[in-house]
Coordinates of C-alpha atoms in Angstrom, one line a residue:
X9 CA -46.2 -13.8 33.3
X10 CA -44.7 -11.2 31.4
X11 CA -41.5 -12.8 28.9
X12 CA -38.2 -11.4 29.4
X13 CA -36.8 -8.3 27.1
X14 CA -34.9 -9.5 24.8
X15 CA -31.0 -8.1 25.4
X16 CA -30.9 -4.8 23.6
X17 CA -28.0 -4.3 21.4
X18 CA -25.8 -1.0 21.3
X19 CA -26.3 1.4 18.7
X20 CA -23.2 2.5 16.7
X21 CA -23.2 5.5 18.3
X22 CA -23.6 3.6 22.0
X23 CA -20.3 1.7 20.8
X24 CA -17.0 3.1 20.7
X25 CA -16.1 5.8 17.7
X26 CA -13.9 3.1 16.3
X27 CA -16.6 0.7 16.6
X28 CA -19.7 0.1 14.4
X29 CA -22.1 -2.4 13.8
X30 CA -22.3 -5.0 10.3
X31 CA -25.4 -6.7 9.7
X32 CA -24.7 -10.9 7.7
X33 CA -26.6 -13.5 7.9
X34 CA -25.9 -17.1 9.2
X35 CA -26.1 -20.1 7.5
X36 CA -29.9 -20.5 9.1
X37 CA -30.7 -16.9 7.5
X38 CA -30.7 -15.5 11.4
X39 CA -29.2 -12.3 11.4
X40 CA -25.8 -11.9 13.0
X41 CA -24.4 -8.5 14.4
X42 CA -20.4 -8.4 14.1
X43 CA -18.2 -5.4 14.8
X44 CA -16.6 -3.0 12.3
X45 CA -13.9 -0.5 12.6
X46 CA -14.1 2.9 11.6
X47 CA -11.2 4.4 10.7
X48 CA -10.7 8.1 10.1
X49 CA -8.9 8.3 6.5
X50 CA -6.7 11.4 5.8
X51 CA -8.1 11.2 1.8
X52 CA -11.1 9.2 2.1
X53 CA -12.6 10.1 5.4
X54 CA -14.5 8.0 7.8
X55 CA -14.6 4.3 6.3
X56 CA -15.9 0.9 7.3
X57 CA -13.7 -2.2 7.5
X58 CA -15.1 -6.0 7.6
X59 CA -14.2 -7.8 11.3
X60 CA -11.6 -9.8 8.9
X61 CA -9.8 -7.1 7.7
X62 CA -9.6 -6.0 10.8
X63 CA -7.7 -9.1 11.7
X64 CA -5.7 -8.8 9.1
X65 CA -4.9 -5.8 9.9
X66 CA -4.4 -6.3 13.3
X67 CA -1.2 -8.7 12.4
X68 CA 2.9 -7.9 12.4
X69 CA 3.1 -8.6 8.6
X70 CA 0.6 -6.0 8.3
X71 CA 1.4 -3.4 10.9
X72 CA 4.9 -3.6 9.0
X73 CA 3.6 -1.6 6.1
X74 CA 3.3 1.5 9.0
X75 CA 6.9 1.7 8.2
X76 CA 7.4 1.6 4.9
X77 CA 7.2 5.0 3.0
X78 CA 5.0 4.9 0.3
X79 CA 6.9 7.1 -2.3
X80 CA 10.4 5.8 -1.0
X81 CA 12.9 8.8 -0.8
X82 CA 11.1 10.9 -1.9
X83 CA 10.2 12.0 1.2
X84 CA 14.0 13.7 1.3
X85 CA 12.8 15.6 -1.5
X86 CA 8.8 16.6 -0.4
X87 CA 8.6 17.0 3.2
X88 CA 4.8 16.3 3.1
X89 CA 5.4 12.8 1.3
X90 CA 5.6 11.0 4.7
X91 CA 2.2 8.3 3.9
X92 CA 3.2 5.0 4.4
X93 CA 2.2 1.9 2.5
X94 CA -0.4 1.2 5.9
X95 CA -3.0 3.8 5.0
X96 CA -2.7 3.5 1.5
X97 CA -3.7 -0.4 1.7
X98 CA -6.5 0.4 3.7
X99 CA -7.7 3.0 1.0
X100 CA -7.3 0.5 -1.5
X101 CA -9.2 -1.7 0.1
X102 CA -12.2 0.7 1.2
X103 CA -12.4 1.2 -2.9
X104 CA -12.2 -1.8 -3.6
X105 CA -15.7 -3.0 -1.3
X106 CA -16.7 0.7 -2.8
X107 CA -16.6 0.0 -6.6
X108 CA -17.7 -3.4 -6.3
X109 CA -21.2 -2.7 -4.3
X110 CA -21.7 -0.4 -6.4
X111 CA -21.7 -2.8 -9.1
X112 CA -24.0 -5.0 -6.9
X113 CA -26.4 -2.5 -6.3
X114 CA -26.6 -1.1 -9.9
X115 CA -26.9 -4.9 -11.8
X116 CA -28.0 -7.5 -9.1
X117 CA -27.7 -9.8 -12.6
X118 CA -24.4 -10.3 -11.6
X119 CA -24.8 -11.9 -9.2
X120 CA -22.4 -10.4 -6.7
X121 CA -21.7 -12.0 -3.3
X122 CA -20.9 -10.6 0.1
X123 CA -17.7 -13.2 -0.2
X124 CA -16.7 -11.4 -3.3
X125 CA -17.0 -8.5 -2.1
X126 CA -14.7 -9.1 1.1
X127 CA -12.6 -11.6 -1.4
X128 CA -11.8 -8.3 -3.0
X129 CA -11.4 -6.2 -0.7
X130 CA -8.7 -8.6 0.9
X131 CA -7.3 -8.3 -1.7
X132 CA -7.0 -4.6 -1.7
X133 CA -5.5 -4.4 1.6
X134 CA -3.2 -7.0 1.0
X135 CA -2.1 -6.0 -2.6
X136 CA 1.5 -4.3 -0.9
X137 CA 2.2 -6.6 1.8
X138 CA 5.1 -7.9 -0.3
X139 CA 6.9 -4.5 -0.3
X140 CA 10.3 -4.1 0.7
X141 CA 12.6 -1.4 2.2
X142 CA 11.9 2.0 0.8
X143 CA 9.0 0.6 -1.3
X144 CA 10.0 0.1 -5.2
X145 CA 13.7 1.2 -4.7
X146 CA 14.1 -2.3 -3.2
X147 CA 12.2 -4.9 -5.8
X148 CA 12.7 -2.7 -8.9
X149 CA 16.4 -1.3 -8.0
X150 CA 18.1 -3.0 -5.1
X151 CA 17.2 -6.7 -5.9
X152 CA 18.2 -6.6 -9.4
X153 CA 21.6 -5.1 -8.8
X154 CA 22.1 -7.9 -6.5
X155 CA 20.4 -10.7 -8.6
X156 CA 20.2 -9.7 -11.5
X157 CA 18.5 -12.8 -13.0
X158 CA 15.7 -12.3 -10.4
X159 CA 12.9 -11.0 -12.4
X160 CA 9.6 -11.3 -10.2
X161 CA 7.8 -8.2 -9.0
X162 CA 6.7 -7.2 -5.3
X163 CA 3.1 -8.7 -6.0
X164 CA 4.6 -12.0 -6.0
X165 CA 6.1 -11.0 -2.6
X166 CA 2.9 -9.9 -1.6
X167 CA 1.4 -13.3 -2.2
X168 CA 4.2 -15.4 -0.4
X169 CA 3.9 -12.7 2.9
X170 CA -0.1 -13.2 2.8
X171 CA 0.5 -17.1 2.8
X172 CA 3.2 -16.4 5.9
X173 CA 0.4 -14.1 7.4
X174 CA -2.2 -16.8 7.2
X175 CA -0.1 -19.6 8.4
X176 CA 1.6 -17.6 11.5
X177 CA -1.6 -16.0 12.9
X178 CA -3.7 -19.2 12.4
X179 CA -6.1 -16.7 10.3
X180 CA -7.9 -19.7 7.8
X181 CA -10.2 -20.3 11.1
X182 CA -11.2 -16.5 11.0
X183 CA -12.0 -17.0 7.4
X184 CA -13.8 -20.0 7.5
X185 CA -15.8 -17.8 9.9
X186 CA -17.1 -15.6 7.5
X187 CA -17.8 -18.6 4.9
X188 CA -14.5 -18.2 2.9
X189 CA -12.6 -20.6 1.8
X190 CA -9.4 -22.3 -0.2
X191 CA -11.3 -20.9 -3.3
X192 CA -11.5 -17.4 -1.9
X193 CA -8.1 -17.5 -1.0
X194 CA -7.0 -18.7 -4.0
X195 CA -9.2 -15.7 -5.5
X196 CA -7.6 -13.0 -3.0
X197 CA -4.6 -14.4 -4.3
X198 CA -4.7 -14.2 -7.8
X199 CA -6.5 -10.9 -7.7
X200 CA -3.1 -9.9 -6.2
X201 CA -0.6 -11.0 -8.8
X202 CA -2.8 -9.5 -11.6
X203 CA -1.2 -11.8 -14.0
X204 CA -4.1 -11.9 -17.8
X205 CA -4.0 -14.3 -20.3
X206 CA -6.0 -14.3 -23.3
X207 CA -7.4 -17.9 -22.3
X208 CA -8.8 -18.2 -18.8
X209 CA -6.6 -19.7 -16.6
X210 CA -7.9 -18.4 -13.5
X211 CA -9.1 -21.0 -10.6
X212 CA -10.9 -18.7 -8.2
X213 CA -14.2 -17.7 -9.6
X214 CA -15.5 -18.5 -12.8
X215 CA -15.2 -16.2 -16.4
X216 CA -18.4 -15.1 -15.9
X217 CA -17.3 -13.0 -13.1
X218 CA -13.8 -12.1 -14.4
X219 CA -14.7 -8.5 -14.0
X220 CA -13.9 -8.8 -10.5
X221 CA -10.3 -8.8 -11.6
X222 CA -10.0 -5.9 -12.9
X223 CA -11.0 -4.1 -9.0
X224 CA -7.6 -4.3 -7.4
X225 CA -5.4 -4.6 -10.3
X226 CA -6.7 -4.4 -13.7
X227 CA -4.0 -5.8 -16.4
X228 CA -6.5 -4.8 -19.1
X229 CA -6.2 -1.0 -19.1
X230 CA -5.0 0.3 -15.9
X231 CA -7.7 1.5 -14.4
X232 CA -8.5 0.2 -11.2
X233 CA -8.9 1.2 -7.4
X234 CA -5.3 0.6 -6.6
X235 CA -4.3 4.2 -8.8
X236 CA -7.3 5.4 -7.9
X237 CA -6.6 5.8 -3.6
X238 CA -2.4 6.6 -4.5
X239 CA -3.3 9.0 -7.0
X240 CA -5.5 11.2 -4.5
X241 CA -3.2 10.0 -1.4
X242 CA 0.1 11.2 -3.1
X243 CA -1.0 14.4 -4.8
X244 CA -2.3 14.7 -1.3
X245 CA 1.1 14.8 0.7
X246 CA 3.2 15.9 -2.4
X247 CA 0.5 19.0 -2.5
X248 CA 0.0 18.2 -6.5
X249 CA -3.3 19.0 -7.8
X250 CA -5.2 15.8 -9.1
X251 CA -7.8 16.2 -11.6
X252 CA -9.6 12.8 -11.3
X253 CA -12.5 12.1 -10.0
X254 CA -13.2 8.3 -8.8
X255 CA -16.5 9.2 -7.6
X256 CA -17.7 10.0 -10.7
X257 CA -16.4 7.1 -12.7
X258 CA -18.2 4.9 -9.3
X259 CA -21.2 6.3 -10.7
X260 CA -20.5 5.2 -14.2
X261 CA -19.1 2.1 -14.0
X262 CA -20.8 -0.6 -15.7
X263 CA -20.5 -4.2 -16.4
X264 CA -20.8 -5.5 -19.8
X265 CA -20.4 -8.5 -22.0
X266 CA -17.4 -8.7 -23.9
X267 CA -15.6 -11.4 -26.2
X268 CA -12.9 -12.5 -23.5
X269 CA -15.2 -12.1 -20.7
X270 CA -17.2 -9.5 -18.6
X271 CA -15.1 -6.3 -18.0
X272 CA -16.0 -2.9 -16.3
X273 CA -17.3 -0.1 -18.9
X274 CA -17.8 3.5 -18.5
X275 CA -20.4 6.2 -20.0
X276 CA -18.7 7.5 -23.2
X277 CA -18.6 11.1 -21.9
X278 CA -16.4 10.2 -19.3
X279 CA -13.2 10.1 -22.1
X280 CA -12.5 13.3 -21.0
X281 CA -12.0 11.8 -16.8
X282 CA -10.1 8.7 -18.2
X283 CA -7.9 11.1 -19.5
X284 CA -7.2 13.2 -16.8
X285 CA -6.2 10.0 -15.0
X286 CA -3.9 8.6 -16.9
X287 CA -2.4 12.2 -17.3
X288 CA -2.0 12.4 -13.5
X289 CA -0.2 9.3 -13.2
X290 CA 2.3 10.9 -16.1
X291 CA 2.6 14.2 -14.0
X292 CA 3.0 12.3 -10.6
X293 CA 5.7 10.0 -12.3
X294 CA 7.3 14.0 -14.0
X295 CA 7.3 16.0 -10.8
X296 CA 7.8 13.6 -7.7
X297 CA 8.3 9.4 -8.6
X298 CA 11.0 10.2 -11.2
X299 CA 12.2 14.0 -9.8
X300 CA 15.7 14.2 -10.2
X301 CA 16.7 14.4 -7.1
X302 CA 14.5 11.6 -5.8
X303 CA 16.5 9.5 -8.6
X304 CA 20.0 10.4 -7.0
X305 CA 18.5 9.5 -3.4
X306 CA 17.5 6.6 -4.9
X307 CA 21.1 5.6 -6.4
X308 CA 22.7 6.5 -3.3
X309 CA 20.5 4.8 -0.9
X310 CA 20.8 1.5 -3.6
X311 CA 24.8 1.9 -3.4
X312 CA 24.6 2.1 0.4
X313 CA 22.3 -0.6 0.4
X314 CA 24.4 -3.6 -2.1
X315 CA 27.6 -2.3 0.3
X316 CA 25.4 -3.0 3.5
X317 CA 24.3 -6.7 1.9
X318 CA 27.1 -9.6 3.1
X319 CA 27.1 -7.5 6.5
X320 CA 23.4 -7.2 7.4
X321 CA 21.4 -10.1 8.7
X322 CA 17.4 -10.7 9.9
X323 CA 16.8 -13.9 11.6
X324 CA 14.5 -16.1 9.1
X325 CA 12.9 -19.5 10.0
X326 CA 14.3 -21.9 12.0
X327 CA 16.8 -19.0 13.6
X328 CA 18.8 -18.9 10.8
X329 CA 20.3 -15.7 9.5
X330 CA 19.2 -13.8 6.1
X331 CA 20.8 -11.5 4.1
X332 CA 18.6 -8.4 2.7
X333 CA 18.6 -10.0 -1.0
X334 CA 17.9 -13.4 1.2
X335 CA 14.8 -12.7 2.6
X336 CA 13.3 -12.5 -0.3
X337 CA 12.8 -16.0 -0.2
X338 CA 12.0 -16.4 3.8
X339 CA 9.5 -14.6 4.1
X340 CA 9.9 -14.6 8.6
X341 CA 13.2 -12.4 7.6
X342 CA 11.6 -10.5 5.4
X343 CA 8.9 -9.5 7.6
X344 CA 11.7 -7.9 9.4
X345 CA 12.8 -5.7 6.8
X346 CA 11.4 -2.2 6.7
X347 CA 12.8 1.4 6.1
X348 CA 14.7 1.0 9.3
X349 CA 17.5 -0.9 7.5
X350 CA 18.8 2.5 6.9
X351 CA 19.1 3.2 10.9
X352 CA 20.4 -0.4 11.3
X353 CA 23.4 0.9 9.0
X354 CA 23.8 3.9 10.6
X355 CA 24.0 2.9 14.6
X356 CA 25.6 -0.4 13.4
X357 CA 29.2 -0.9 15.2
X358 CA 30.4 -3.1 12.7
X359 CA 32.9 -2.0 10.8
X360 CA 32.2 -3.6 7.7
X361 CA 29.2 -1.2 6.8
X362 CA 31.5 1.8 6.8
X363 CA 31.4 2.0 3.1
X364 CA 27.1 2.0 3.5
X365 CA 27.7 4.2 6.2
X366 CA 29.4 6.7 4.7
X367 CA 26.8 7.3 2.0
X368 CA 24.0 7.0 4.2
X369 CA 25.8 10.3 6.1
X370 CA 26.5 11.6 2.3
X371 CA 22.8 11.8 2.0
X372 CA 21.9 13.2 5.5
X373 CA 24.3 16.0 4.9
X374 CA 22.7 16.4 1.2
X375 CA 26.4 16.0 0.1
X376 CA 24.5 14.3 -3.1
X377 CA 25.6 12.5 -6.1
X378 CA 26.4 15.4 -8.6
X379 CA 24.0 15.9 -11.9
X380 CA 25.7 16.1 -14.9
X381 CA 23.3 16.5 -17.8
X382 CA 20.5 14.8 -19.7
X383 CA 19.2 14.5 -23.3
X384 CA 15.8 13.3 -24.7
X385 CA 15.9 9.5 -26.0
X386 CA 13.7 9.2 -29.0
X387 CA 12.0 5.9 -30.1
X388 CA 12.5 2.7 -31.7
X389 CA 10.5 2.6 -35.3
X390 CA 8.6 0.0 -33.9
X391 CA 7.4 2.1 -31.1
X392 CA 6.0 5.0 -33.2
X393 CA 2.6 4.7 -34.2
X394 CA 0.9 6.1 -37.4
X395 CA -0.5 9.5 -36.1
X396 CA 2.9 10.2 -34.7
X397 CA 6.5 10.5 -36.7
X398 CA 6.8 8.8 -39.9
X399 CA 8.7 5.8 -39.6
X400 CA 11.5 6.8 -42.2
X401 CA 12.1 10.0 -39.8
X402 CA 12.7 7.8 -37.2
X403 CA 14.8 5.2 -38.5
X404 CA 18.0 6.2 -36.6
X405 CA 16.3 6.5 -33.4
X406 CA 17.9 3.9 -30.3
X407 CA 16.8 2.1 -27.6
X408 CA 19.4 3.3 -24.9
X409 CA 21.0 1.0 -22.3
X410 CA 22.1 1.9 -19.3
X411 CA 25.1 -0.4 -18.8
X412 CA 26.7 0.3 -22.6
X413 CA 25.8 4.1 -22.1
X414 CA 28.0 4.4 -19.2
X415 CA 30.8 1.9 -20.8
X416 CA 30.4 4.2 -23.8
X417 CA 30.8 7.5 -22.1
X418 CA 33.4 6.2 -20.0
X419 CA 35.1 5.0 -23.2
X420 CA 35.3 9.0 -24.3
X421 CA 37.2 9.9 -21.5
X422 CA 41.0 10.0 -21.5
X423 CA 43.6 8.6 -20.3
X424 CA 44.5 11.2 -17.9
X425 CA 40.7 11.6 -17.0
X426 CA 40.5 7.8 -16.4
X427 CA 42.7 7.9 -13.4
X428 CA 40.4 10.2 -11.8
X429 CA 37.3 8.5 -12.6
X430 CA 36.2 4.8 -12.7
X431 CA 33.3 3.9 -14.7
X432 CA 31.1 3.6 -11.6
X433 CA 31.7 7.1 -10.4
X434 CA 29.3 7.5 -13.7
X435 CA 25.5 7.2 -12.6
X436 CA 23.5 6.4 -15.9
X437 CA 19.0 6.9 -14.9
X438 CA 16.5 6.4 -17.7
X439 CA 13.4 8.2 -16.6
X440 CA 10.1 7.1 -18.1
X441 CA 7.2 9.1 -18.0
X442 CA 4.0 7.6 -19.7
X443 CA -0.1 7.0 -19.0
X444 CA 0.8 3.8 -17.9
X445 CA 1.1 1.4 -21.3
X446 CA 4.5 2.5 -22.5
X447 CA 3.5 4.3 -25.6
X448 CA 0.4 3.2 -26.4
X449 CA -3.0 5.3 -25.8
X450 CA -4.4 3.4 -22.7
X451 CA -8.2 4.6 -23.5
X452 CA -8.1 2.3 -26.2
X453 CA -8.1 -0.8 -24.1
X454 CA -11.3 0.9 -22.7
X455 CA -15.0 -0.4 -23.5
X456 CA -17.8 2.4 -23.5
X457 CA -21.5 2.8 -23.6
X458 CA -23.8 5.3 -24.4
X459 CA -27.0 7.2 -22.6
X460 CA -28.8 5.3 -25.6
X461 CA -27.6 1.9 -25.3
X462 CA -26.3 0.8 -22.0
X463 CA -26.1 -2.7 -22.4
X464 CA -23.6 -2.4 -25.5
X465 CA -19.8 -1.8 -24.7
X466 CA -17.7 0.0 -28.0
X467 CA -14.8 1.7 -28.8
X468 CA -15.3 5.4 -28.9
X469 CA -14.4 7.6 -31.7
X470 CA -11.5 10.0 -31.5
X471 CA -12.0 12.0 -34.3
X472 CA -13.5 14.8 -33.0
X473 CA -11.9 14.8 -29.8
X474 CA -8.6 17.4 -28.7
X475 CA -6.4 14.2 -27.2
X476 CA -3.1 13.9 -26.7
X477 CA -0.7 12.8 -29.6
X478 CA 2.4 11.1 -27.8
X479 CA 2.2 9.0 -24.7
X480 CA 5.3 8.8 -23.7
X481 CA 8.9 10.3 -23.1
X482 CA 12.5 9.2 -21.8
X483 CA 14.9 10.9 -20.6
X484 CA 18.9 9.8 -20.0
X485 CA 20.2 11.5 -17.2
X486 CA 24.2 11.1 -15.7
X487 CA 25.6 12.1 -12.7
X488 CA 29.1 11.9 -11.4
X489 CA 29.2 10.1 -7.7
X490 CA 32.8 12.7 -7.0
X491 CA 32.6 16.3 -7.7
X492 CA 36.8 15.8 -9.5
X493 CA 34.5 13.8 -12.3
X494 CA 31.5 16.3 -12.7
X495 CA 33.7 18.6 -15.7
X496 CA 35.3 15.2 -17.5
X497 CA 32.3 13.4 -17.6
X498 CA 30.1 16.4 -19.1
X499 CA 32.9 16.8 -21.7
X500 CA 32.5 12.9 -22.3
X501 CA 28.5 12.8 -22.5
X502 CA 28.3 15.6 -24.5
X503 CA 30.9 14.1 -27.6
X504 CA 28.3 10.5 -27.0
X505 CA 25.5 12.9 -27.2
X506 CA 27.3 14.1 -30.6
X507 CA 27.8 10.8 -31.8
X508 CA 23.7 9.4 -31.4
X509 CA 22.5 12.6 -32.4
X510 CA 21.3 13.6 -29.3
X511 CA 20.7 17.3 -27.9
X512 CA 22.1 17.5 -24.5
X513 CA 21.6 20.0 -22.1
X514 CA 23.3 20.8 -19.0
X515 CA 22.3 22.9 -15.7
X516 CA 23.2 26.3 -15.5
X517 CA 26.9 27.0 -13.4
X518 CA 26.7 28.6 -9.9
X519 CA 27.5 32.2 -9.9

């Protein structure tokens, strides 16, 4: 008698174009089929994702991110920068499984895992679920107007909404599934915060794999998949050019022995690629993050948002209500909390958001705070290096404050002048724009090899090289939030400009 087929299992191109089969193994070795999504990526193309991210994904805390602009208000500015945080997680995460198999495949002495490899690229996909409103406006601009002893960054958010995430959807059983467990999480986790110490204080894996930290969010140099996907997505939708090629660095990327632990090295030709990377993120930060435009959306939108505060509520644990700077710490509120705070305001009947209203409607109308001027800042002594100005040349230079440059500026105007401006009619921005370490040369912090000898990580010599000699620049800019202060206030900055020995300059006048 003739045994019974076996039950055929559907090809990936029998199963549905979002579907596609993943080959594991099960704790008796048997092979297990599970199902993967394919997802059709504006900037990466068509990618795999892991059943579990898929879960993830497939959760409120995450489908939140859908409406959260990536790049803020800048979208007022570049009609094309309409991404959202959603797509860019899931890039992040789809590089992250990227770089690290490729590490597997190329040194299996490593030891790599399929749990590490899905611990990071959890991590990936999760890096930016602690994102407010608007993106960085809200952690980096909003919250410290509001709190201004707060001083935690959205990655700790990030960590408290994946712990919120986990708990709500009952998601530890789904990965316990796939054999992870309260070390993996507590991997995921830490891969997210990003926090290096010299000593290693890290609980979920072990130094020898401490490279695996530098995936997501590496604290060593900066160079990690999280620019990497942003980098191509923006300069994508802001139609800049972007020189850098991850691809090649994939193919490059090497493991290597170090004094403080294993870290990711690169071929020494590729100098020259590092380079054009950290140059983009300068650029990207030049034309669009720190436009100056942008920056008066984003004081506007702040104003409209600390007016909006003691009026506007989300319903936290428990039922109990939240303000916006609340929810920072209920995490059920702040899951609430998404770009549409801006519409609350707007369609809002009460009353007490008129004065958010009305400068939410300033900005629809483009009725905009008005730019004065701005003047380069120079640097402290202590932050010029050797190659660059002597010190003695730039013993006069300041540190600028934003606070004491608008009491100082105010301070110049007159009496008269003062009863048509108040000192926070004056908008005071310092724009940075660096390669991503303030002013030090972040190809320094980065390990090569050579064709020769692949198993030895060095410093690389500059000497011959054409690199750049400053890595960094700041700008004061001032705007006047009433067009009866725009002529008084130039007057004002440009005596304090005077007084530091500072060049201003000023935008042409309309014909």
């Amino acid at each position: 008698m003739a045994e019974p087929a076996a039950k055929k299992l559907k090809t990936g191109a029998e199963l549905a174009e979002d579907d596609a089969p993943v080959d594991e193994s099960d704790s008796k070795g048997v092979r297990v089929l599970h199902q993967t999504k394919v997802f059709n990526d504006s900037v990466h193309g068509h990618i795999e994702l892991h059943p579990l991210l898929v879960k993830i994904i497939d959760t409120p805390e995450f489908q939140r991110l859908r409406f959260i602009k990536q790049l803020g208000m800048c979208y007022f500015v570049y009609p094309g920068a309409s991404h959202n945080r959603f797509e860019h997680s899931i890039g992040v995460s789809h590089l992250a499984g990227e770089l690290a198999r490729s590490l597997q495949l190329k040194q299996p002495k490593l030891k790599i895992t399929k749990e590490d490899i899905l611990c990071v690229e959890i991590a990936g996909l999760c890096h930016d679920l602690g994102h407010g409103p608007f993106s960085h406006l809200f952690d980096q601009l909003f919250i410290p107007r509001i709190l201004p002893d707060y001083d935690e960054q959205h990655e700790k958010l990030s960590v408290d909404m994946f712990d919120h995430m986990l708990e709500k959807n009952n998601l530890k059983k789904e990965f316990e599934k796939h054999k992870l467990d309260g070390t993996d999480i507590t991997f995921i986790k830490e891969q997210i915060v990003g926090d290096r110490e010299d000593i290693w204080s890290y609980e979920g894996r072990e130094v020898k794999k401490s490279f695996l930290y530098e995936i997501v969010a590496n604290k060593r140099n900066g160079i990690d998949v999280d620019k990497w996907d942003y980098f191509a997505r923006d300069s994508l939708y802001l139609g800049i050019s972007n020189p850098f090629d991850w691809r090649r660095f994939l193919k490059f990327a090497r493991v290597l022995d170090e004094h403080d632990g294993k870290q990711i090295c690169t071929r020494d030709k590729e100098i020259n690629n590092l380079y054009d990377m950290f140059h983009t993120r300068y650029t990207l930060h030049r034309r669009a993050y720190q436009h100056r435009v942008n920056k008066i959306l984003e004081a506007m939108l702040v104003d409209a948002l600390c007016a909006a505060d003691d009026h506007l509520v989300f319903e936290g644990k428990n039922g109990e209500d939240c303000k916006m700077s609340e929810a920072i710490n209920d995490m059920e509120a702040y899951s609430k909390m998404t770009d549409h705070v801006m519409w609350d305001i707007l369609s809002s009947r009460n009353k007490e958001l008129k004065k958010a209203k009305d400068i939410i409607h300033r900005i629809m109308k483009r009725d905009l705070y008005l730019y004065v001027g701005q003047t380069q800042l120079k640097k402290k002594p202590e932050e010029v290096s050797p190659t660059q100005t002597p010190p003695d040349e730039a013993s006069q230079e300041l540190l600028i404050n934003e606070d004491n440059a608008r009491r100082e500026i105010y301070n110049k105007l007159t009496k008269r002048q003062k009863e048509d401006v108040e000192e926070n009619d004056i908008v005071i921005q310092i724009a940075s724009f660096n390669y991503g370490m303030g002013e030090r040369d972040p190809v320094k912090h980065v390990k090569f090899y050579s064709k020769n000898n692949p198993n030895k990580a060095d410093e690389i010599s500059r000497d011959s090289m054409s690199l750049p000699r400053e890595f960094s620049e700041r700008f004061l800019r001032i705007c006047t939030k009433e067009k009866v202060g725009q002529v008084p206030v130039r007057e004002a900055f440009n005596e304090w400009c005077t007084t530091k020995g500072f060049s201003p300059t000023f935008p042409e006048a309309s014909s």
